[in-house]
Amino acid sequence: MIDLAAQARIVLHQAFFGGLAAAGFGVLFNFGPRSLALCAGAGAFALAVRTLGLDANWTLEAATFVAALATASVAMIGLRGIGAAAQAIALAGCIPMVPGAFLNEALLGFFTISASEAVNAEAAILPSLQAMLRFIFTLGAIGAGLAIPSHLARHRGF
Amino acid sequence: MQDELDEDDADPVRMRHRDLERIANAALRVGRALMECGASVSVTRLGVTMTARGLGAGIIGVRVGYASIGLTVSAEQTTITRMISVGGLGVNHRLDMAVRALAARVAEKGGTVASVNGDLDRLIRETPRHPIWLVALATGVACAAFGRLLGVDGQAFAAVLLGGTVGQDLRRRLAARGVNPFVIAALVAFVAGSIGGWGARLLGSASVDMATIAASLLLVPGVPATNAQTDIMEGYPTVGSARAVAVGMMMIFAATGIWCAQGLLRAGA
């Protein structure tokens, strides 16, 4: 019971900040006021699904793929009336899952390793490579999860 | 000389060429607007094709590149090829949707070159944008929320918010001056990361390094990165690869700025 409450709190925390991040980037991407609310909803939904997946001990890549797939599917079915904008809203909802911090970590690690007086270069290379691979695979998971529903629905983008 | 001009105007082949050129240029302008608003290659191709067909031309081919679009249109035996350059690729959802609607309307109901050009000019001029201060603040909020998702503690939240807000305002000001986007990325990452890092330290945060990174997450080109994948998946690997390389370069410059900010933070510890 305590575990469930703690888990629910974590899911709510991630969903809240996921929604906030999606809405913030939605303003940057010039979404209209109504679409911004939908972006926030999509971001909250995506982060909730991903957090539940991570709680079930899935890898970050698998949880991100399922979250992106679910967000795109729900957007395409639930927001069918707004056409191509549904895809854009799903994409904005998935932006908080883009692992930019991993890429930064990887690049900063590579900068350290390539220094002429690098200390413990062998030990530093593994986390950097790991961060780079996680960036590539997680980004790939988002792209694939977003693309599959729209291609199955043969949406032409207009 | 005047006789020669009159003769040209009466030449049906020349007249058809001129009409086709106007149609091609109008369709290319629609394509350029779509690309610059963040549309994928397939959407851009479709927008160009729908506009040209709606204006009465046949399509021989459309080539969408990273920095230009080429179009060959035909009418009976006459063909003409025109190209247009594409500016900086950004994201503007409302304009993107409005231009798609324009292309769909022209494809369905037809129109004239003048009406398409006029409507496109009006959309570019009048499509609403959020106030500058709101965009900066929302970007700061997005960075701070992103930071929380990455485990940044509560003390660093305000510092990341401030860093992201100042970073977005700086990016806009530098872009307005025509500074190279990669140079902007390095400068913005340094300034936003420094504010996030120093602010987090002053507020007693335990996640100073992550605050430095979180404050500069506004620079992560999420839409171009997913567009790169979409383009490659849909059979346009050239543009997709170009987008991926641009994303990589952007992040290398951003990481350089963060590296400098973290270096100063460590030196000041």
CSV table of C-alpha atoms in Angstrom, one decimal:
chain,number,residue,atom,x,y,z
A,1,MET,CA,0.0,0.0,0.0
A,2,ILE,CA,2.8,2.4,0.9
A,3,ASP,CA,4.7,1.3,-2.2
A,4,LEU,CA,1.6,2.0,-4.3
A,5,ALA,CA,1.3,5.5,-2.8
A,6,ALA,CA,4.9,6.2,-3.4
A,7,GLN,CA,4.7,4.9,-6.9
A,8,ALA,CA,1.7,7.0,-7.6
A,9,ARG,CA,3.5,10.1,-6.3
A,10,ILE,CA,6.4,9.5,-8.6
A,11,VAL,CA,4.1,9.0,-11.6
A,12,LEU,CA,2.2,12.2,-10.7
A,13,HIS,CA,5.5,14.1,-10.3
A,14,GLN,CA,6.9,13.0,-13.6
A,15,ALA,CA,3.5,13.5,-15.4
A,16,PHE,CA,3.2,17.0,-13.9
A,17,PHE,CA,6.7,18.2,-14.9
A,18,GLY,CA,6.4,16.3,-18.3
A,19,GLY,CA,3.2,18.3,-19.0
A,20,LEU,CA,4.8,21.6,-17.9
A,21,ALA,CA,7.9,21.0,-20.1
A,22,ALA,CA,5.7,20.1,-23.1
A,23,ALA,CA,3.6,23.2,-22.7
A,24,GLY,CA,6.7,25.4,-22.3
A,25,PHE,CA,8.2,24.0,-25.5
A,26,GLY,CA,4.7,24.3,-27.1
A,27,VAL,CA,4.9,28.1,-26.5
A,28,LEU,CA,8.4,28.2,-28.1
A,29,PHE,CA,7.0,26.2,-31.1
A,30,ASN,CA,4.1,28.7,-31.4
A,31,PHE,CA,1.2,26.4,-30.6
A,32,GLY,CA,-2.1,28.2,-30.1
A,33,PRO,CA,-3.7,28.4,-26.6
A,34,ARG,CA,-6.0,25.3,-27.1
A,35,SER,CA,-3.2,23.2,-28.6
A,36,LEU,CA,-1.0,24.2,-25.6
A,37,ALA,CA,-3.4,22.5,-23.2
A,38,LEU,CA,-3.4,19.4,-25.4
A,39,CYS,CA,0.5,19.5,-25.5
A,40,ALA,CA,0.5,19.6,-21.7
A,41,GLY,CA,-1.9,16.6,-21.6
A,42,ALA,CA,0.2,14.7,-24.2
A,43,GLY,CA,3.4,15.4,-22.2
A,44,ALA,CA,1.8,14.3,-18.9
A,45,PHE,CA,0.5,11.2,-20.5
A,46,ALA,CA,3.8,10.3,-22.2
A,47,LEU,CA,5.8,10.7,-19.0
A,48,ALA,CA,3.2,8.8,-16.9
A,49,VAL,CA,3.4,5.8,-19.4
A,50,ARG,CA,7.2,6.0,-19.4
A,51,THR,CA,7.5,6.1,-15.6
A,52,LEU,CA,5.1,3.1,-15.3
A,53,GLY,CA,7.3,1.3,-17.8
A,54,LEU,CA,10.5,2.1,-15.9
A,55,ASP,CA,8.7,1.0,-12.6
A,56,ALA,CA,8.1,-2.3,-14.3
A,57,ASN,CA,11.8,-2.6,-14.9
A,58,TRP,CA,11.8,-2.0,-18.6
A,59,THR,CA,14.8,-0.3,-20.1
A,60,LEU,CA,14.6,3.4,-20.7
A,61,GLU,CA,14.6,2.8,-24.4
A,62,ALA,CA,11.7,0.3,-24.2
A,63,ALA,CA,9.7,2.5,-21.8
A,64,THR,CA,10.2,5.5,-24.1
A,65,PHE,CA,9.2,3.6,-27.2
A,66,VAL,CA,5.9,2.4,-25.6
A,67,ALA,CA,5.3,5.9,-24.2
A,68,ALA,CA,5.8,7.6,-27.7
A,69,LEU,CA,3.7,4.9,-29.4
A,70,ALA,CA,0.9,5.2,-26.9
A,71,THR,CA,0.9,9.1,-27.1
A,72,ALA,CA,0.9,9.1,-30.9
A,73,SER,CA,-1.9,6.5,-31.0
A,74,VAL,CA,-4.1,8.3,-28.5
A,75,ALA,CA,-3.5,11.6,-30.2
A,76,MET,CA,-4.4,10.1,-33.7
A,77,ILE,CA,-7.5,8.4,-32.4
A,78,GLY,CA,-8.7,11.0,-29.8
A,79,LEU,CA,-7.8,14.1,-31.9
A,80,ARG,CA,-8.8,12.8,-35.3
A,81,GLY,CA,-10.9,15.9,-35.9
A,82,ILE,CA,-7.9,18.3,-35.9
A,83,GLY,CA,-6.0,16.4,-38.7
A,84,ALA,CA,-2.3,16.8,-39.0
A,85,ALA,CA,-2.1,19.0,-35.8
A,86,ALA,CA,-2.7,15.7,-33.8
A,87,GLN,CA,0.8,14.5,-34.9
A,88,ALA,CA,2.4,17.8,-33.9
A,89,ILE,CA,0.8,17.6,-30.5
A,90,ALA,CA,2.0,14.1,-30.0
A,91,LEU,CA,5.5,15.2,-31.0
A,92,ALA,CA,5.4,18.1,-28.5
A,93,GLY,CA,4.3,15.7,-25.8
A,94,CYS,CA,7.3,13.5,-26.5
A,95,ILE,CA,9.8,16.4,-26.5
A,96,PRO,CA,10.3,16.1,-22.6
A,97,MET,CA,11.5,12.5,-23.3
A,98,VAL,CA,14.3,13.7,-25.7
A,99,PRO,CA,17.4,12.7,-23.8
A,100,GLY,CA,19.4,15.8,-24.4
A,101,ALA,CA,21.1,15.5,-21.0
A,102,PHE,CA,22.6,12.1,-22.1
A,103,LEU,CA,24.1,13.7,-25.2
A,104,ASN,CA,25.6,16.5,-23.1
A,105,GLU,CA,27.0,14.1,-20.7
A,106,ALA,CA,28.5,12.0,-23.5
A,107,LEU,CA,30.1,15.0,-25.2
A,108,LEU,CA,31.4,16.5,-22.0
A,109,GLY,CA,32.9,13.0,-21.2
A,110,PHE,CA,34.5,12.8,-24.6
A,111,PHE,CA,36.0,16.3,-24.1
A,112,THR,CA,37.6,15.1,-20.9
A,113,ILE,CA,38.9,11.9,-22.4
A,114,SER,CA,40.5,13.7,-25.4
A,115,ALA,CA,42.5,16.1,-23.2
A,116,SER,CA,46.2,15.5,-23.5
A,117,GLU,CA,46.7,15.0,-19.8
A,118,ALA,CA,43.5,12.9,-19.3
A,119,VAL,CA,43.4,11.0,-16.0
A,120,ASN,CA,41.6,7.7,-15.9
A,121,ALA,CA,40.6,7.9,-19.5
A,122,GLU,CA,39.8,4.2,-19.6
A,123,ALA,CA,37.3,4.6,-16.7
A,124,ALA,CA,35.7,7.7,-18.2
A,125,ILE,CA,35.2,6.3,-21.7
A,126,LEU,CA,32.5,3.7,-20.7
A,127,PRO,CA,30.0,6.1,-19.1
A,128,SER,CA,30.4,8.5,-22.0
A,129,LEU,CA,29.9,5.8,-24.6
A,130,GLN,CA,26.9,4.5,-22.6
A,131,ALA,CA,25.4,8.0,-22.5
A,132,MET,CA,25.9,8.4,-26.2
A,133,LEU,CA,24.3,5.0,-27.0
A,134,ARG,CA,21.4,5.8,-24.7
A,135,PHE,CA,20.8,9.1,-26.4
A,136,ILE,CA,20.8,7.4,-29.9
A,137,PHE,CA,18.6,4.5,-28.9
A,138,THR,CA,16.1,6.6,-26.9
A,139,LEU,CA,15.8,9.2,-29.7
A,140,GLY,CA,15.3,6.3,-32.1
A,141,ALA,CA,12.6,4.9,-29.8
A,142,ILE,CA,10.8,8.3,-29.8
A,143,GLY,CA,11.0,8.6,-33.6
A,144,ALA,CA,9.8,5.1,-34.2
A,145,GLY,CA,7.0,5.3,-31.6
A,146,LEU,CA,5.7,8.5,-33.2
A,147,ALA,CA,6.0,7.3,-36.8
A,148,ILE,CA,4.3,3.9,-36.6
A,149,PRO,CA,0.7,5.1,-35.9
A,150,SER,CA,0.7,7.8,-38.5
A,151,HIS,CA,2.1,5.4,-41.2
A,152,LEU,CA,-0.4,2.7,-40.2
A,153,ALA,CA,-3.2,5.3,-40.5
A,154,ARG,CA,-1.8,6.4,-43.9
A,155,HIS,CA,-2.1,10.0,-42.7
A,156,ARG,CA,-0.9,12.3,-45.5
A,157,GLY,CA,0.0,15.2,-43.2
A,158,PHE,CA,-2.7,17.6,-44.4
B,1,MET,CA,12.5,46.6,-80.2
B,2,GLN,CA,8.8,47.2,-79.3
B,3,ASP,CA,7.8,45.0,-82.2
B,4,GLU,CA,10.1,42.2,-80.9
B,5,LEU,CA,8.4,42.5,-77.4
B,6,ASP,CA,4.9,42.4,-78.9
B,7,GLU,CA,6.0,39.3,-80.9
B,8,ASP,CA,7.2,37.7,-77.7
B,9,ASP,CA,3.9,38.4,-75.9
B,10,ALA,CA,2.0,36.8,-78.8
B,11,ASP,CA,4.2,33.6,-78.8
B,12,PRO,CA,2.0,31.0,-77.0
B,13,VAL,CA,5.1,28.9,-76.0
B,14,ARG,CA,6.6,32.0,-74.2
B,15,MET,CA,3.3,32.8,-72.6
B,16,ARG,CA,3.0,29.3,-71.3
B,17,HIS,CA,6.5,29.5,-70.0
B,18,ARG,CA,5.8,32.7,-68.1
B,19,ASP,CA,2.6,31.2,-66.6
B,20,LEU,CA,4.4,28.0,-65.6
B,21,GLU,CA,7.2,30.1,-64.0
B,22,ARG,CA,4.7,32.0,-61.9
B,23,ILE,CA,3.0,28.8,-60.8
B,24,ALA,CA,6.3,27.1,-60.0
B,25,ASN,CA,7.5,30.1,-58.0
B,26,ALA,CA,4.2,30.3,-56.0
B,27,ALA,CA,4.4,26.5,-55.2
B,28,LEU,CA,8.0,26.8,-54.2
B,29,ARG,CA,7.2,29.7,-51.8
B,30,VAL,CA,4.6,27.4,-50.2
B,31,GLY,CA,7.2,24.7,-49.9
B,32,ARG,CA,9.8,27.1,-48.4
B,33,ALA,CA,7.3,28.3,-45.8
B,34,LEU,CA,6.5,24.7,-44.8
B,35,MET,CA,10.2,23.7,-44.5
B,36,GLU,CA,11.1,26.8,-42.5
B,37,CYS,CA,8.2,26.0,-40.1
B,38,GLY,CA,9.5,22.6,-39.3
B,39,ALA,CA,7.6,20.3,-41.8
B,40,SER,CA,9.1,17.0,-42.9
B,41,VAL,CA,10.2,16.5,-46.5
B,42,SER,CA,7.1,14.5,-47.4
B,43,VAL,CA,4.8,17.2,-46.2
B,44,THR,CA,6.8,19.8,-48.0
B,45,ARG,CA,6.7,17.8,-51.3
B,46,LEU,CA,3.0,17.3,-50.9
B,47,GLY,CA,2.4,21.0,-50.2
B,48,VAL,CA,4.4,22.0,-53.3
B,49,THR,CA,2.7,19.4,-55.5
B,50,MET,CA,-0.8,20.3,-54.3
B,51,THR,CA,-0.3,24.0,-54.9
B,52,ALA,CA,1.2,23.6,-58.4
B,53,ARG,CA,-1.5,21.1,-59.4
B,54,GLY,CA,-4.2,23.3,-57.9
B,55,LEU,CA,-2.9,26.2,-60.0
B,56,GLY,CA,-3.2,24.1,-63.2
B,57,ALA,CA,0.3,22.7,-63.8
B,58,GLY,CA,1.4,19.2,-64.2
B,59,ILE,CA,4.3,17.9,-62.0
B,60,ILE,CA,7.4,16.3,-63.5
B,61,GLY,CA,9.4,16.3,-60.3
B,62,VAL,CA,10.1,17.9,-56.9
B,63,ARG,CA,13.5,17.9,-55.2
B,64,VAL,CA,13.6,19.0,-51.5
B,65,GLY,CA,17.1,19.7,-50.2
B,66,TYR,CA,18.2,20.9,-46.8
B,67,ALA,CA,18.8,24.5,-48.1
B,68,SER,CA,16.8,24.6,-51.3
B,69,ILE,CA,13.7,23.2,-53.1
B,70,GLY,CA,13.6,22.5,-56.9
B,71,LEU,CA,10.4,22.0,-58.9
B,72,THR,CA,9.8,21.0,-62.5
B,73,VAL,CA,6.3,21.7,-63.8
B,74,SER,CA,4.7,21.1,-67.2
B,75,ALA,CA,1.8,22.1,-69.4
B,76,GLU,CA,1.3,20.1,-72.6
B,77,GLN,CA,4.7,19.9,-74.2
B,78,THR,CA,6.2,22.8,-72.2
B,79,THR,CA,8.2,22.2,-69.0
B,80,ILE,CA,10.1,24.6,-66.7
B,81,THR,CA,12.4,24.1,-63.7
B,82,ARG,CA,12.8,26.6,-60.9
B,83,MET,CA,14.5,26.5,-57.6
B,84,ILE,CA,14.2,28.5,-54.3
B,85,SER,CA,16.5,28.7,-51.4
B,86,VAL,CA,15.3,27.8,-47.9
B,87,GLY,CA,16.3,29.9,-44.9
B,88,GLY,CA,16.9,28.8,-41.3
B,89,LEU,CA,14.8,25.8,-40.3
B,90,GLY,CA,12.8,26.5,-37.2
B,91,VAL,CA,9.4,25.4,-35.7
B,92,ASN,CA,6.3,27.5,-36.1
B,93,HIS,CA,3.2,25.3,-35.5
B,94,ARG,CA,0.5,27.8,-36.2
B,95,LEU,CA,2.0,29.0,-39.5
B,96,ASP,CA,2.8,25.5,-40.5
B,97,MET,CA,-0.9,24.4,-40.1
B,98,ALA,CA,-2.1,27.6,-41.9
B,99,VAL,CA,0.2,27.0,-44.9
B,100,ARG,CA,-0.9,23.4,-45.1
B,101,ALA,CA,-4.5,24.5,-45.1
B,102,LEU,CA,-3.7,27.0,-47.9
B,103,ALA,CA,-2.2,24.3,-50.0
B,104,ALA,CA,-5.1,21.9,-49.4
B,105,ARG,CA,-7.6,24.7,-50.3
B,106,VAL,CA,-5.7,25.5,-53.6
B,107,ALA,CA,-5.6,21.7,-54.4
B,108,GLU,CA,-9.4,21.4,-53.8
B,109,LYS,CA,-10.8,24.6,-55.2
B,110,GLY,CA,-8.0,26.0,-57.4
B,111,GLY,CA,-7.0,29.6,-57.4
B,112,THR,CA,-4.7,32.1,-59.1
B,113,VAL,CA,-1.0,32.7,-58.6
B,114,ALA,CA,-1.8,36.2,-57.3
B,115,SER,CA,-4.3,34.9,-54.7
B,116,VAL,CA,-1.8,32.2,-53.5
B,117,ASN,CA,1.0,34.7,-53.2
B,118,GLY,CA,-1.3,37.2,-51.4
B,119,ASP,CA,-2.7,34.6,-49.0
B,120,LEU,CA,0.8,33.3,-48.2
B,121,ASP,CA,2.1,36.9,-47.6
B,122,ARG,CA,-0.8,37.5,-45.3
B,123,LEU,CA,-0.3,34.3,-43.4
B,124,ILE,CA,3.4,35.0,-42.8
B,125,ARG,CA,2.6,38.6,-41.7
B,126,GLU,CA,-0.5,37.9,-39.6
B,127,THR,CA,-0.3,34.5,-38.1
B,128,PRO,CA,-0.2,35.2,-34.4
B,129,ARG,CA,2.9,34.7,-32.3
B,130,HIS,CA,3.2,34.6,-28.5
B,131,PRO,CA,4.7,37.7,-26.9
B,132,ILE,CA,8.5,37.7,-26.7
B,133,TRP,CA,8.5,37.8,-22.8
B,134,LEU,CA,6.1,34.8,-22.7
B,135,VAL,CA,8.2,32.7,-25.0
B,136,ALA,CA,11.3,33.4,-22.9
B,137,LEU,CA,9.5,32.7,-19.6
B,138,ALA,CA,7.9,29.5,-21.0
B,139,THR,CA,11.2,28.3,-22.3
B,140,GLY,CA,12.7,28.8,-18.8
B,141,VAL,CA,9.8,26.9,-17.2
B,142,ALA,CA,10.3,24.1,-19.7
B,143,CYS,CA,14.0,23.9,-18.8
B,144,ALA,CA,13.2,23.9,-15.1
B,145,ALA,CA,10.6,21.2,-15.6
B,146,PHE,CA,13.0,19.2,-17.7
B,147,GLY,CA,15.5,19.6,-14.9
B,148,ARG,CA,13.1,18.1,-12.3
B,149,LEU,CA,12.5,15.2,-14.7
B,150,LEU,CA,16.3,14.7,-14.6
B,151,GLY,CA,16.5,14.8,-10.8
B,152,VAL,CA,17.5,18.4,-10.2
B,153,ASP,CA,16.5,19.3,-6.6
B,154,GLY,CA,14.0,22.0,-5.6
B,155,GLN,CA,16.7,24.6,-4.7
B,156,ALA,CA,18.0,24.6,-8.3
B,157,PHE,CA,14.6,24.9,-9.9
B,158,ALA,CA,14.5,28.8,-9.8
B,159,ALA,CA,18.1,29.0,-11.0
B,160,VAL,CA,17.4,26.7,-14.0
B,161,LEU,CA,14.2,28.7,-14.7
B,162,LEU,CA,16.2,32.0,-14.8
B,163,GLY,CA,19.0,30.5,-16.9
B,164,GLY,CA,16.6,29.1,-19.4
B,165,THR,CA,14.7,32.4,-19.6
B,166,VAL,CA,17.8,34.5,-20.1
B,167,GLY,CA,19.2,32.0,-22.5
B,168,GLN,CA,16.1,32.1,-24.8
B,169,ASP,CA,16.1,35.9,-24.8
B,170,LEU,CA,19.8,35.9,-25.7
B,171,ARG,CA,19.2,33.4,-28.5
B,172,ARG,CA,16.4,35.6,-29.9
B,173,ARG,CA,18.5,38.7,-29.8
B,174,LEU,CA,21.5,37.1,-31.4
B,175,ALA,CA,19.4,35.4,-34.1
B,176,ALA,CA,17.9,38.8,-34.9
B,177,ARG,CA,21.4,40.1,-35.5
B,178,GLY,CA,22.1,37.3,-37.9
B,179,VAL,CA,24.7,35.5,-35.8
B,180,ASN,CA,25.5,32.0,-36.9
B,181,PRO,CA,23.2,29.5,-35.1
B,182,PHE,CA,26.0,27.3,-34.0
B,183,VAL,CA,27.9,30.2,-32.4
B,184,ILE,CA,24.6,31.2,-30.8
B,185,ALA,CA,24.3,27.7,-29.3
B,186,ALA,CA,27.7,27.9,-27.7
B,187,LEU,CA,27.1,31.4,-26.3
B,188,VAL,CA,23.6,30.6,-25.0
B,189,ALA,CA,24.8,27.3,-23.4
B,190,PHE,CA,27.6,29.2,-21.6
B,191,VAL,CA,25.3,32.0,-20.3
B,192,ALA,CA,22.3,29.8,-19.4
B,193,GLY,CA,24.5,27.1,-18.0
B,194,SER,CA,26.5,29.6,-15.9
B,195,ILE,CA,23.3,31.2,-14.5
B,196,GLY,CA,21.9,27.8,-13.8
B,197,GLY,CA,25.1,26.5,-12.2
B,198,TRP,CA,26.0,29.6,-10.1
B,199,GLY,CA,22.4,30.1,-9.1
B,200,ALA,CA,22.1,26.5,-7.9
B,201,ARG,CA,25.3,26.8,-5.9
B,202,LEU,CA,24.2,30.0,-4.3
B,203,LEU,CA,20.8,28.5,-3.4
B,204,GLY,CA,22.6,25.5,-1.7
B,205,SER,CA,21.6,22.9,-4.3
B,206,ALA,CA,23.2,19.5,-4.4
B,207,SER,CA,22.7,19.2,-8.2
B,208,VAL,CA,24.9,22.0,-9.5
B,209,ASP,CA,26.3,20.1,-12.5
B,210,MET,CA,22.8,18.9,-13.6
B,211,ALA,CA,21.4,22.4,-13.1
B,212,THR,CA,24.1,23.7,-15.5
B,213,ILE,CA,23.0,21.2,-18.2
B,214,ALA,CA,19.3,21.6,-17.5
B,215,ALA,CA,19.4,25.4,-18.0
B,216,SER,CA,20.8,24.9,-21.5
B,217,LEU,CA,18.4,22.2,-22.6
B,218,LEU,CA,16.5,24.8,-24.6
B,219,LEU,CA,19.2,24.2,-27.2
B,220,VAL,CA,18.4,20.5,-27.7
B,221,PRO,CA,16.9,20.4,-31.2
B,222,GLY,CA,14.2,17.8,-30.5
B,223,VAL,CA,12.0,18.5,-33.5
B,224,PRO,CA,14.9,18.5,-36.1
B,225,ALA,CA,16.1,15.3,-34.5
B,226,THR,CA,12.8,13.5,-34.9
B,227,ASN,CA,12.3,15.1,-38.4
B,228,ALA,CA,15.7,13.6,-39.4
B,229,GLN,CA,14.4,10.2,-38.5
B,230,THR,CA,11.1,10.8,-40.2
B,231,ASP,CA,12.8,11.9,-43.4
B,232,ILE,CA,15.1,8.9,-43.5
B,233,MET,CA,12.1,6.5,-42.8
B,234,GLU,CA,10.1,8.1,-45.6
B,235,GLY,CA,12.8,7.7,-48.2
B,236,TYR,CA,14.7,11.0,-48.0
B,237,PRO,CA,18.0,10.0,-46.5
B,238,THR,CA,19.9,13.0,-47.9
B,239,VAL,CA,17.9,15.7,-46.0
B,240,GLY,CA,17.5,13.3,-43.0
B,241,SER,CA,21.3,12.9,-42.8
B,242,ALA,CA,21.8,16.7,-43.2
B,243,ARG,CA,19.4,17.4,-40.4
B,244,ALA,CA,21.1,14.8,-38.2
B,245,VAL,CA,24.5,16.3,-38.8
B,246,ALA,CA,23.1,19.8,-38.0
B,247,VAL,CA,21.7,18.4,-34.7
B,248,GLY,CA,25.1,16.8,-33.9
B,249,MET,CA,26.9,20.1,-34.6
B,250,MET,CA,24.4,22.1,-32.6
B,251,MET,CA,25.0,19.8,-29.6
B,252,ILE,CA,28.8,19.9,-29.9
B,253,PHE,CA,28.7,23.7,-29.8
B,254,ALA,CA,26.2,23.6,-26.9
B,255,ALA,CA,28.4,21.2,-25.0
B,256,THR,CA,31.4,23.5,-25.6
B,257,GLY,CA,29.4,26.3,-23.9
B,258,ILE,CA,28.4,24.0,-21.0
B,259,TRP,CA,32.0,22.8,-20.7
B,260,CYS,CA,33.2,26.4,-20.3
B,261,ALA,CA,30.5,27.2,-17.8
B,262,GLN,CA,31.3,24.1,-15.7
B,263,GLY,CA,35.1,24.9,-15.9
B,264,LEU,CA,34.4,28.4,-14.5
B,265,LEU,CA,32.2,26.9,-11.8
B,266,ARG,CA,34.9,24.5,-10.7
B,267,ALA,CA,37.6,27.2,-10.8
B,268,GLY,CA,35.4,29.4,-8.5
B,269,ALA,CA,34.7,26.5,-6.1
